[in-house]
Coordinates of C-alpha atoms and ligand atoms in Angstrom, one line a residue:
M1 CA 121.0 113.3 190.9
K2 CA 118.8 116.3 190.7
K3 CA 119.3 116.9 194.3
I4 CA 123.1 116.9 193.9
A5 CA 122.9 119.3 191.0
L6 CA 120.8 121.5 193.1
Q7 CA 123.3 121.4 196.0
L8 CA 126.1 122.0 193.6
G9 CA 124.3 125.0 192.3
C10 CA 123.9 126.3 195.9
L11 CA 127.5 125.8 196.5
V12 CA 128.5 127.8 193.4
L13 CA 126.1 130.5 194.5
L14 CA 127.6 130.4 198.0
I15 CA 131.2 130.6 196.7
S16 CA 130.4 133.5 194.3
S17 CA 128.5 135.4 196.9
C18 CA 131.5 134.8 199.3
S19 CA 133.9 136.3 196.9
N20 CA 131.7 139.2 196.2
K21 CA 131.3 140.2 199.8
Q22 CA 134.4 141.9 201.2
N23 CA 135.3 142.0 204.8
T24 CA 131.8 142.4 205.8
T25 CA 132.0 141.8 209.5
I26 CA 135.3 143.4 210.3
P27 CA 136.5 145.9 207.7
G28 CA 140.2 145.6 207.2
Y29 CA 140.6 142.5 209.2
I30 CA 144.2 141.3 209.1
E31 CA 145.1 137.7 209.0
E32 CA 145.8 136.5 212.5
P33 CA 148.4 133.9 213.1
H34 CA 147.4 133.3 216.7
S35 CA 143.7 132.6 216.4
F36 CA 141.8 129.9 214.5
S37 CA 138.7 132.1 214.2
K38 CA 137.5 133.4 210.8
P39 CA 135.6 136.5 211.9
N40 CA 134.8 137.6 208.4
E41 CA 132.5 134.6 208.2
A42 CA 130.9 134.9 211.6
V43 CA 132.1 137.1 214.5
I44 CA 131.1 137.4 218.1
T45 CA 129.9 140.8 219.2
H46 CA 128.7 140.2 222.8
L47 CA 129.3 137.7 225.5
D48 CA 127.0 136.5 228.3
L49 CA 129.0 134.5 230.7
D50 CA 127.4 132.4 233.3
I51 CA 129.9 130.4 235.4
N52 CA 130.5 128.7 238.7
V53 CA 133.9 129.0 240.3
D54 CA 134.6 125.7 242.1
F55 CA 137.6 126.0 244.5
D56 CA 137.4 122.3 245.5
K57 CA 137.8 120.9 242.0
E58 CA 139.7 124.0 240.8
I59 CA 137.6 124.4 237.8
I60 CA 135.3 127.0 236.2
Q61 CA 132.1 125.5 234.8
G62 CA 129.2 127.1 233.0
K63 CA 128.2 128.6 229.7
A64 CA 129.4 131.2 227.3
S65 CA 126.6 132.6 225.1
Y66 CA 127.4 134.9 222.2
S67 CA 125.5 137.3 220.0
I68 CA 127.1 136.9 216.6
K69 CA 127.2 138.9 213.4
N70 CA 126.7 136.2 210.8
N71 CA 127.9 136.6 207.3
K72 CA 125.6 133.8 206.0
A73 CA 128.2 131.3 207.4
S74 CA 127.5 127.6 208.0
Q75 CA 130.1 127.5 210.8
I76 CA 131.5 129.8 213.4
I77 CA 135.0 129.1 214.8
L78 CA 136.1 129.8 218.3
D79 CA 139.5 129.3 220.0
S80 CA 139.6 126.8 222.8
K81 CA 142.5 125.3 224.7
F82 CA 142.4 122.7 227.5
L83 CA 138.6 123.1 227.8
T84 CA 136.0 120.4 227.9
I85 CA 133.2 121.3 225.6
E86 CA 130.0 119.6 226.8
S87 CA 127.5 120.8 224.3
V88 CA 126.7 123.7 222.0
Q89 CA 123.5 125.4 221.0
A90 CA 122.7 127.6 218.0
D91 CA 119.7 129.9 218.6
G92 CA 118.7 127.7 221.6
K93 CA 118.8 124.3 219.8
D94 CA 121.5 121.7 220.2
T95 CA 123.9 121.8 217.3
S96 CA 126.9 119.8 216.2
F97 CA 130.5 120.9 216.7
S98 CA 134.0 119.6 216.4
L99 CA 137.5 120.3 217.7
S100 CA 140.5 120.4 215.4
D101 CA 143.8 118.7 216.3
F102 CA 145.5 120.2 219.2
D103 CA 148.2 122.8 218.6
E104 CA 150.8 123.4 221.3
Q105 CA 150.5 127.2 221.1
L106 CA 147.0 127.8 219.8
G107 CA 145.0 124.9 221.3
N108 CA 142.0 123.7 219.2
A109 CA 139.6 125.3 216.7
L110 CA 136.1 124.8 218.0
K111 CA 134.0 124.6 214.9
I112 CA 130.3 125.1 215.5
D113 CA 127.7 124.3 212.9
I114 CA 125.2 127.2 212.4
N115 CA 122.6 128.4 209.9
K116 CA 123.1 131.4 207.7
D117 CA 120.7 133.3 209.9
T118 CA 121.9 132.0 213.3
K119 CA 122.2 135.0 215.8
H120 CA 123.2 133.4 219.0
I121 CA 125.3 130.5 220.1
T122 CA 125.9 129.0 223.6
V123 CA 128.8 126.8 224.6
F124 CA 128.5 124.7 227.8
Y125 CA 132.0 124.0 229.0
K126 CA 134.4 123.5 231.8
T127 CA 138.1 124.3 232.4
S128 CA 140.7 121.7 233.2
Q129 CA 143.8 121.3 235.4
E130 CA 146.0 122.3 232.5
T131 CA 144.4 125.7 232.1
E132 CA 147.1 128.4 231.5
A133 CA 145.1 131.5 232.3
L134 CA 144.0 130.6 235.8
Q135 CA 146.0 130.4 238.9
W136 CA 144.3 128.8 241.9
L137 CA 146.0 129.7 245.2
K138 CA 145.9 128.0 248.5
P139 CA 145.3 130.3 251.6
Q140 CA 149.0 129.9 252.4
Q141 CA 149.9 131.7 249.1
T142 CA 147.9 134.8 249.9
A143 CA 148.6 137.8 252.1
D144 CA 146.0 137.0 254.8
K145 CA 146.5 133.2 254.6
T146 CA 142.9 132.5 255.5
H147 CA 141.1 132.0 252.1
P148 CA 141.9 130.7 248.7
F149 CA 142.3 133.0 245.8
L150 CA 141.9 132.8 242.0
F151 CA 143.0 135.2 239.3
T152 CA 143.1 135.0 235.5
Q153 CA 145.7 136.3 233.0
G154 CA 144.4 136.6 229.5
Q155 CA 147.1 138.4 227.5
A156 CA 148.3 137.3 225.1
I157 CA 146.4 134.2 224.0
L158 CA 145.3 132.6 227.3
T159 CA 141.7 133.7 227.5
R160 CA 140.8 130.7 225.4
T161 CA 142.0 128.5 228.3
W162 CA 139.1 129.7 230.5
I163 CA 136.4 130.8 228.0
P164 CA 135.8 129.5 224.5
I165 CA 136.2 132.6 222.4
Q166 CA 137.5 134.2 219.2
D167 CA 140.8 135.1 220.8
S168 CA 142.2 137.8 218.5
P169 CA 142.9 141.4 219.6
Q170 CA 141.0 142.5 216.5
I171 CA 137.8 141.2 217.9
R172 CA 135.8 143.5 220.2
I173 CA 133.0 142.5 222.4
T174 CA 130.9 143.8 225.2
Y175 CA 130.1 141.4 228.0
N176 CA 127.9 140.6 230.9
A177 CA 128.8 138.0 233.4
K178 CA 127.1 136.1 236.2
V179 CA 129.7 134.5 238.5
Q180 CA 129.0 132.2 241.4
V181 CA 131.7 132.0 244.0
P182 CA 131.8 130.6 247.6
S183 CA 129.9 133.1 249.8
D184 CA 132.9 134.1 251.9
L185 CA 134.7 135.4 248.8
M186 CA 134.2 138.4 246.5
A187 CA 134.5 138.3 242.7
V188 CA 135.7 141.2 240.5
M189 CA 136.2 141.5 236.8
S190 CA 137.4 143.9 234.1
A191 CA 133.9 145.4 234.3
E192 CA 131.5 147.3 236.6
N193 CA 132.4 145.9 240.0
P194 CA 130.8 145.3 243.4
K195 CA 132.2 147.3 246.3
V196 CA 131.0 144.9 249.0
K197 CA 130.4 141.2 249.2
T198 CA 127.0 139.7 248.5
P199 CA 125.6 137.3 251.0
D200 CA 125.1 134.5 248.5
G201 CA 128.3 134.6 246.4
H202 CA 126.4 135.7 243.2
Y203 CA 128.0 138.5 241.3
Y204 CA 126.8 140.3 238.2
F205 CA 129.1 142.2 235.9
K206 CA 128.7 144.4 232.9
M207 CA 131.4 145.7 230.5
A208 CA 129.5 148.2 228.3
Q209 CA 132.4 149.2 226.1
P210 CA 133.7 146.8 223.5
I211 CA 137.0 145.2 224.5
S212 CA 139.4 142.7 223.1
P213 CA 139.2 139.1 224.5
Y214 CA 142.6 139.3 226.1
L215 CA 141.2 141.9 228.5
I216 CA 138.5 139.8 230.0
A217 CA 139.6 139.1 233.6
L218 CA 138.4 137.7 236.8
A219 CA 139.7 137.6 240.4
V220 CA 138.1 135.9 243.3
G221 CA 139.3 136.2 246.9
D222 CA 138.6 137.5 250.4
I223 CA 139.0 141.1 249.3
E224 CA 137.8 144.6 250.3
Y225 CA 137.4 147.9 248.5
K226 CA 138.7 151.3 249.5
A227 CA 138.0 154.3 247.4
I228 CA 140.7 156.9 246.6
S229 CA 138.4 159.3 244.7
N230 CA 134.9 158.9 243.3
R231 CA 136.4 157.1 240.3
T232 CA 139.5 155.4 241.6
G233 CA 140.2 152.9 244.4
I234 CA 141.8 149.7 245.6
Y235 CA 140.8 146.1 246.0
A236 CA 143.0 144.0 248.2
E237 CA 143.1 141.5 251.0
K238 CA 142.4 143.0 254.4
S239 CA 146.0 143.2 255.5
M240 CA 147.0 144.9 252.3
V241 CA 144.2 147.5 251.9
E242 CA 145.7 150.3 253.9
K243 CA 149.2 149.9 252.6
A244 CA 147.9 149.8 249.0
H245 CA 145.7 152.7 249.6
Y246 CA 148.6 154.8 250.9
E247 CA 150.9 153.7 248.2
F248 CA 148.6 154.4 245.3
S249 CA 147.0 157.6 246.8
D250 CA 148.1 159.6 243.7
M251 CA 145.9 157.5 241.4
E252 CA 143.2 160.2 240.9
N253 CA 145.9 162.7 240.1
M254 CA 147.4 160.3 237.6
V255 CA 144.0 159.9 235.8
A256 CA 143.5 163.6 235.8
S257 CA 147.0 164.3 234.3
A258 CA 146.5 161.6 231.7
E259 CA 143.3 163.1 230.6
A260 CA 144.9 166.5 230.4
L261 CA 147.5 165.1 228.1
Y262 CA 145.6 162.9 225.7
G263 CA 141.9 163.1 226.2
K264 CA 139.1 161.8 228.3
Y265 CA 139.4 158.6 230.2
A266 CA 137.0 156.3 228.4
W267 CA 136.2 153.6 231.0
E268 CA 134.6 155.7 233.9
Q269 CA 136.2 153.8 236.8
F270 CA 139.9 153.1 237.4
D271 CA 140.5 150.7 240.2
V272 CA 143.5 148.5 241.0
I273 CA 143.5 145.1 242.6
V274 CA 146.6 144.0 244.5
L275 CA 147.0 140.3 243.9
P276 CA 149.1 137.7 245.8
P277 CA 152.8 137.8 245.1
S278 CA 152.7 134.9 242.5
F279 CA 151.0 137.3 240.0
P280 CA 153.3 136.8 237.0
F281 CA 153.4 140.5 235.9
G282 CA 154.1 143.9 237.5
G283 CA 150.7 144.9 236.3
M284 CA 148.0 144.0 233.8
E285 CA 145.8 146.7 232.3
N286 CA 142.4 144.9 232.5
P287 CA 139.9 147.6 231.7
R288 CA 138.4 149.4 234.8
L289 CA 140.5 147.1 237.1
T290 CA 144.2 146.9 236.7
F291 CA 145.7 143.8 238.2
A292 CA 148.9 144.5 240.2
T293 CA 151.7 142.7 242.0
P294 CA 152.2 143.5 245.7
T295 CA 155.9 143.8 245.0
V296 CA 155.4 147.5 243.9
I297 CA 154.1 148.4 247.4
A298 CA 157.4 149.6 248.7
G299 CA 156.0 151.8 251.5
D300 CA 157.3 155.0 249.9
K301 CA 155.4 155.3 246.6
S302 CA 158.7 154.8 244.8
L303 CA 157.5 152.1 242.3
T304 CA 154.1 153.6 241.3
S305 CA 155.2 154.3 237.8
L306 CA 153.7 150.9 237.3
I307 CA 150.2 152.4 238.0
A308 CA 150.9 155.2 235.5
H309 CA 151.9 152.5 233.0
E310 CA 148.7 150.4 233.4
L311 CA 146.6 153.5 233.4
A312 CA 148.2 154.7 230.2
H313 CA 147.1 151.4 228.6
S314 CA 143.5 152.7 229.0
W315 CA 144.4 154.7 225.9
S316 CA 147.2 152.8 224.2
G317 CA 146.1 149.2 224.2
N318 CA 142.6 149.2 225.5
L319 CA 141.2 152.0 223.5
V320 CA 143.6 151.7 220.5
T321 CA 144.6 148.1 220.3
N322 CA 147.4 146.3 218.5
A323 CA 145.8 144.4 215.6
T324 CA 148.1 141.4 216.0
W325 CA 150.8 140.4 218.5
D326 CA 153.4 141.3 215.8
D327 CA 152.3 144.9 216.5
F328 CA 152.7 144.6 220.3
W329 CA 155.1 147.6 220.3
L330 CA 152.1 149.8 219.5
N331 CA 150.6 148.8 222.8
E332 CA 153.7 148.9 224.9
G333 CA 155.9 151.5 223.3
F334 CA 153.2 154.1 223.4
T335 CA 152.3 153.1 226.9
V336 CA 155.8 153.6 228.2
Y337 CA 156.0 157.0 226.4
F338 CA 152.6 158.0 228.0
E339 CA 153.7 156.6 231.4
M340 CA 156.8 158.8 231.3
R341 CA 154.7 161.8 230.5
I342 CA 152.4 161.2 233.4
M343 CA 155.4 160.7 235.7
E344 CA 156.9 163.9 234.5
V345 CA 153.7 165.9 235.3
L346 CA 153.3 164.4 238.7
Y347 CA 156.9 164.1 239.9
G348 CA 159.0 166.2 237.6
K349 CA 161.6 165.7 234.8
D350 CA 164.3 164.3 237.1
R351 CA 162.2 161.3 238.0
A352 CA 160.9 160.8 234.4
N353 CA 164.5 160.9 233.1
M354 CA 165.8 158.4 235.6
L355 CA 163.0 156.0 234.7
A356 CA 163.8 156.5 231.0
R357 CA 167.5 155.9 231.6
I358 CA 166.8 152.7 233.4
G359 CA 164.7 151.6 230.4
R360 CA 167.6 152.6 228.1
Q361 CA 170.0 150.3 230.0
D362 CA 167.4 147.5 229.9
L363 CA 167.2 148.0 226.1
E364 CA 171.0 147.9 225.8
E365 CA 171.1 144.6 227.7
E366 CA 168.2 143.2 225.7
I367 CA 169.9 144.0 222.3
E368 CA 173.1 142.4 223.6
G369 CA 171.1 139.3 224.5
F370 CA 169.7 139.2 220.9
K371 CA 173.1 139.5 219.2
D372 CA 172.6 136.2 217.5
T373 CA 169.0 136.8 216.4
P374 CA 169.0 140.5 215.4
D375 CA 165.6 140.2 213.8
D376 CA 164.2 140.0 217.3
T377 CA 165.3 143.7 217.9
K378 CA 162.8 145.0 215.2
L379 CA 159.7 146.8 216.4
K380 CA 157.5 145.1 213.9
L381 CA 157.8 141.3 214.6
N382 CA 156.9 138.1 212.8
L383 CA 155.7 135.8 215.5
K384 CA 153.8 133.3 213.3
G385 CA 154.5 129.9 214.6
R386 CA 155.9 131.3 217.8
N387 CA 154.5 132.1 221.2
P388 CA 153.5 135.8 221.3
D389 CA 155.3 135.9 224.6
D390 CA 158.5 135.9 222.7
G391 CA 157.8 139.5 221.7
M392 CA 157.3 140.6 225.3
N393 CA 160.7 142.1 226.0
S394 CA 162.4 145.4 226.2
I395 CA 162.4 146.0 222.5
A396 CA 158.6 146.6 222.3
Y397 CA 158.8 148.7 225.5
D398 CA 162.0 150.6 225.5
K399 CA 162.9 150.7 221.8
G400 CA 159.2 151.6 221.2
Y401 CA 159.6 154.4 223.8
L402 CA 162.9 155.6 222.3
F403 CA 161.4 155.8 218.9
L404 CA 158.5 157.9 220.1
R405 CA 160.8 160.1 222.3
T406 CA 163.0 160.7 219.3
L407 CA 159.9 161.6 217.2
E408 CA 158.8 164.0 220.0
E409 CA 162.2 165.7 220.1
T410 CA 162.3 166.0 216.3
A411 CA 158.8 167.3 215.8
G412 CA 158.6 169.4 219.0
R413 CA 156.4 168.5 222.0
E414 CA 153.5 170.6 221.0
K415 CA 153.0 169.1 217.6
F416 CA 153.7 165.6 218.8
D417 CA 151.1 166.0 221.6
D418 CA 148.5 167.2 219.1
F419 CA 149.3 164.2 216.9
L420 CA 149.0 161.7 219.8
K421 CA 145.7 163.1 221.0
N422 CA 144.4 162.9 217.5
Y423 CA 145.7 159.4 217.1
F424 CA 143.8 158.2 220.2
Q425 CA 140.7 160.0 219.2
K426 CA 140.6 158.7 215.6
H427 CA 141.3 155.1 216.5
A428 CA 139.3 154.9 219.7
F429 CA 137.7 151.4 220.1
S430 CA 139.4 150.0 217.1
T431 CA 142.6 148.2 216.3
I432 CA 145.6 149.3 214.4
N433 CA 148.6 147.6 212.9
T434 CA 152.1 149.0 212.3
E435 CA 151.5 149.8 208.6
K436 CA 148.4 151.7 209.3
F437 CA 150.2 153.6 212.0
V438 CA 153.0 154.5 209.7
R439 CA 150.5 155.9 207.2
F440 CA 148.7 157.9 209.9
L441 CA 152.1 159.2 211.2
N442 CA 153.1 160.4 207.7
E443 CA 149.8 162.1 207.0
N444 CA 149.2 163.7 210.3
L445 CA 152.6 164.6 211.6
L446 CA 155.5 164.2 209.2
E447 CA 154.1 165.4 205.9
K448 CA 151.8 167.9 207.5
H449 CA 154.7 169.7 209.1
D450 CA 157.3 168.8 206.5
I451 CA 159.4 166.8 208.9
A452 CA 162.0 164.3 207.6
F453 CA 162.2 161.1 209.7
N454 CA 163.6 157.6 209.3
T455 CA 160.5 155.8 210.4
E456 CA 161.1 152.8 208.3
E457 CA 164.5 152.2 209.8
W458 CA 163.2 152.5 213.3
I459 CA 160.4 150.1 212.8
Y460 CA 161.6 147.5 210.3
K461 CA 165.3 147.4 210.9
A462 CA 167.3 145.7 213.7
G463 CA 169.1 147.7 216.3
I464 CA 168.9 151.4 217.1
P465 CA 169.2 154.2 214.5
D466 CA 171.8 156.9 214.9
N467 CA 169.4 159.7 215.4
Q468 CA 168.1 158.3 218.7
A469 CA 167.3 160.8 221.4
I470 CA 170.0 161.0 224.1
I471 CA 168.5 160.5 227.5
T472 CA 170.6 162.1 230.3
S473 CA 170.1 162.3 234.0
N474 CA 172.3 164.4 236.2
K475 CA 171.2 162.4 239.2
F476 CA 172.5 159.2 237.6
E477 CA 175.8 160.9 236.7
T478 CA 176.2 161.7 240.3
V479 CA 175.4 158.1 241.2
E480 CA 178.1 156.8 238.8
K481 CA 180.7 159.1 240.3
T482 CA 179.7 157.9 243.8
I483 CA 180.3 154.2 242.8
Q484 CA 183.8 155.1 241.5
Q485 CA 184.6 157.0 244.7
F486 CA 183.5 154.2 247.0
V487 CA 185.6 151.7 245.1
K488 CA 188.6 154.0 244.9
N489 CA 188.5 155.0 248.6
N490 CA 187.7 151.5 249.8
A491 CA 185.1 153.3 252.0
V492 CA 181.5 154.5 251.7
D493 CA 180.4 158.0 252.5
K494 CA 176.8 157.8 253.6
T495 CA 176.2 161.5 253.3
L496 CA 176.4 161.0 249.5
T497 CA 173.5 158.6 249.4
K498 CA 171.2 159.9 252.1
D499 CA 168.7 161.5 249.8
W500 CA 168.7 158.8 247.1
T501 CA 165.5 157.6 245.6
T502 CA 164.8 154.0 244.7
Q503 CA 165.8 154.7 241.1
E504 CA 169.2 156.0 242.2
W505 CA 169.8 152.9 244.2
V506 CA 168.8 150.7 241.3
H507 CA 171.1 152.5 239.0
F508 CA 173.9 152.3 241.7
V509 CA 173.6 148.6 242.0
R510 CA 173.3 147.9 238.3
N511 CA 176.4 149.9 237.4
F512 CA 179.1 148.4 239.6
P513 CA 182.3 148.0 237.6
N514 CA 182.6 144.5 236.1
D515 CA 185.6 143.7 238.2
I516 CA 184.3 144.9 241.5
K517 CA 185.9 143.0 244.3
T518 CA 184.1 140.9 246.9
E519 CA 185.4 143.1 249.6
H520 CA 183.7 146.1 248.1
L521 CA 180.4 144.2 247.9
I522 CA 180.8 143.3 251.6
M523 CA 181.6 147.0 252.4
I524 CA 178.5 148.2 250.5
D525 CA 176.2 145.6 252.0
E526 CA 177.5 146.3 255.5
A527 CA 176.8 150.0 255.0
F528 CA 173.4 149.7 253.3
N529 CA 172.1 146.2 254.0
L530 CA 170.9 145.8 250.4
T531 CA 170.5 142.1 251.0
N532 CA 167.6 142.9 253.3
S533 CA 166.1 145.7 251.3
K534 CA 162.4 146.0 251.7
N535 CA 162.2 147.4 248.2
S536 CA 161.7 144.5 245.9
Y537 CA 163.3 146.2 242.9
I538 CA 166.5 147.1 244.8
A539 CA 166.6 143.6 246.3
M540 CA 166.2 142.0 242.9
V541 CA 169.0 143.9 241.2
W542 CA 171.2 143.4 244.2
Y543 CA 170.6 139.6 244.1
E544 CA 171.5 139.6 240.4
Q545 CA 174.8 141.3 241.3
A546 CA 175.5 139.0 244.2
I547 CA 175.2 136.1 241.7
N548 CA 177.3 137.8 239.1
H549 CA 180.1 138.5 241.5
N550 CA 180.0 135.4 243.7
Y551 CA 179.0 137.3 246.8
H552 CA 177.7 135.2 249.6
G553 CA 177.8 137.5 252.6
N554 CA 174.9 138.6 254.9
N555 CA 173.0 135.3 254.2
V556 CA 172.2 136.5 250.8
D557 CA 171.8 133.0 249.3
T558 CA 168.9 132.3 251.7
K559 CA 167.4 135.6 250.8
I560 CA 167.5 134.9 247.1
E561 CA 165.9 131.5 247.6
D562 CA 163.1 133.0 249.8
F563 CA 162.5 135.7 247.2
L564 CA 162.3 133.2 244.4
I565 CA 159.9 131.0 246.3
K566 CA 157.6 133.8 247.4
V567 CA 157.5 136.1 244.3
G568 CA 156.3 134.9 240.9
R569 CA 156.7 138.1 239.0
R570 CA 158.3 136.9 235.8
W571 CA 160.6 139.8 235.1
Y572 CA 162.1 139.6 238.6
V573 CA 162.5 135.8 238.8
S574 CA 163.8 135.4 235.3
T575 CA 166.4 138.1 235.9
I576 CA 167.7 136.1 238.8
Y577 CA 167.5 132.7 237.2
K578 CA 169.3 134.1 234.1
A579 CA 172.1 135.4 236.4
F580 CA 172.6 131.9 237.8
K581 CA 172.7 130.4 234.3
R582 CA 175.0 133.0 232.9
N583 CA 177.4 132.3 235.8
D584 CA 177.4 128.5 235.3
K585 CA 175.2 128.0 238.4
T586 CA 172.3 126.3 236.7
D587 CA 172.4 123.6 239.3
V588 CA 171.8 126.1 242.1
A589 CA 169.0 127.6 240.1
L590 CA 167.4 124.2 239.5
A591 CA 167.6 123.3 243.1
I592 CA 165.6 126.5 244.0
Y593 CA 163.3 126.2 241.1
N594 CA 162.3 122.7 242.2
K595 CA 160.9 124.2 245.4
A596 CA 159.5 127.4 243.8
R597 CA 157.8 126.1 240.6
S598 CA 154.5 125.1 242.1
N599 CA 154.0 128.6 243.3
Y600 CA 154.3 130.1 239.8
H601 CA 151.6 131.0 237.4
S602 CA 152.0 129.1 234.0
V603 CA 153.4 132.1 232.2
T604 CA 156.3 132.3 234.6
A605 CA 156.8 128.6 234.9
N606 CA 156.9 128.2 231.1
T607 CA 159.5 130.9 230.8
I608 CA 161.7 129.4 233.5
D609 CA 161.2 125.8 232.2
D610 CA 162.6 127.0 228.9
L611 CA 165.4 129.0 230.5
L612 CA 166.7 126.2 232.7
G613 CA 165.8 123.3 230.4
F614 CA 163.4 122.0 233.1
K615 CA 161.7 118.6 232.4
Ligands
LIG701 N1 150.3 144.3 229.3 C1 151.5 144.2 230.1 C2 151.7 142.8 230.6 C3 151.7 141.7 229.6 C4 152.4 141.8 228.3 C5 151.1 140.5 229.8 C6 152.3 140.8 227.4 C7 151.1 139.5 228.9 C8 151.7 139.6 227.7 C9 151.6 145.2 231.2 O1 151.1 146.4 230.9 C10 153.0 145.5 231.4 O2 153.7 146.0 230.6 N2 153.5 145.1 232.6 C11 154.9 145.4 233.0 C12 154.9 146.7 233.8 C13 155.8 147.7 233.5 C14 156.5 147.8 232.2 C15 155.7 149.0 234.3 C16 155.3 144.3 233.9 O3 154.6 143.4 234.2 O4 156.5 144.3 234.3
LIG702 ZN1 152.3 147.4 229.4

């Protein structure tokens, strides 16, 4: 009895001390709908990862040790999904743990018992076949076709499927890793990286700046390094190194221009790894090592705005991070804006405006697609209970961009640039949500310079406000006239297109009249052979039009199928599958998808499963 009273007393003490201490580990922590962790009770601050990459079993096995900041908690909660947790230690001694019921989106809460003064925990674990972050590739799926390949994709909430972790963007940790791979392969991470293979397949990594868990990344393959400057370079398979090196040779200039715009590059090294074509994104801004699709290697540097984009994330995203996935537009909208500014410095206003106009058309189409769910066109989202991927669309990117461009035009570039520089500096290595941003904007730009602006309408209302910046491109106006002329004359005039850039071709293809006749598509394809374009972007938009307009010439159906089987970039393949669906050809789409699906990373497969009602 006495003992119980004593324990009750302790409990009361514990509760009262709990309510007295405010946000002690992460000041201003915002409730996170996509993580089970309770960082204000106990939070991870540093990770020591020690893993073995087993290509035979296709699993990663090892231990994740954490330094923790402990707010006198009796438990620390990590996120875990599809992991086998073998055992857990607290300060070197075995401790008890439990897994909560499985949640389709979030996985399981891994609840680890600790003492109020526990400083370290270690989780022994292995991944499973269901892992969503990892894609294990057979040699056949790589460029050189001689060795297997592995890469991870952490954003948005997939890191927990290969490392047990507090998987919220508001968490920041430094990390060290020891990674064992087969000795004929090289491992690289979002960290300080090796430039050559080691003889024994042991690799050691260090990320000295604190990063959010979604930015922890690993790639393993038969890759080589080639420097572009003393702080930029390329990792790729042998047959891709030279091509990638040429394509991305402006990388050092991009970093220098970015620094001139918004302040010093905070991560020392900026490298890019070119992955096999199943990589589900154009690019992923893993710190120090951007992951990129090979589909941007066009041979003429025409798709390198992707590199400017991922580089820009070194400020907007990696340095100043969205607090929750509802604030995703703060990552992507700012990054598109910054990307356009880098492109303008390097290649001029015409190029930047063409890119912006393409984004403006994407936005128009996205808004049309959301006509029944207008809430999805707001910048600030509410993704509770949904997959954060639902917010990964043109709204965050292109409406976010348009908002910032409109602000820039309203305030004037000089004031806006001062504001942005200050924004990155003040929030470096921290997270920010939309509300905090609005306050910062009011205080440091709008009120400061007495500027009236409808910020709330832009951020919290559906659609696009009337004061939007109007983006014009003379080049694109010429392209539009050219289309009309070709159709009217029933003939093409190649002199009009001979200097066209990729962006002009993309605009040309995307803006055919709705009632364009098959004979005109035949005429255009005979003249320009778009079906066999080596440029993945031009090919992709042409395939979309071929499907829209029932064009079957030039063996285009086979080309579309080949493309969908080889490429796993989600934006490309979903554009094509959507076109099939829109035109009542879901059966054709499914027949191809049956062959292609096993080549896709889980994020692409999940999207296409939903789109086509697969399984
Ligand atoms: N961070 C994104 C990719 C991402 C977003 C992955 C959300 C997972 C969840 C990356 O920076 C990106 O935006 N990639 C674009 C490139 C582009 C807009 C130039 C892509 O993959 O197409
Ligand atoms: Zn991005």
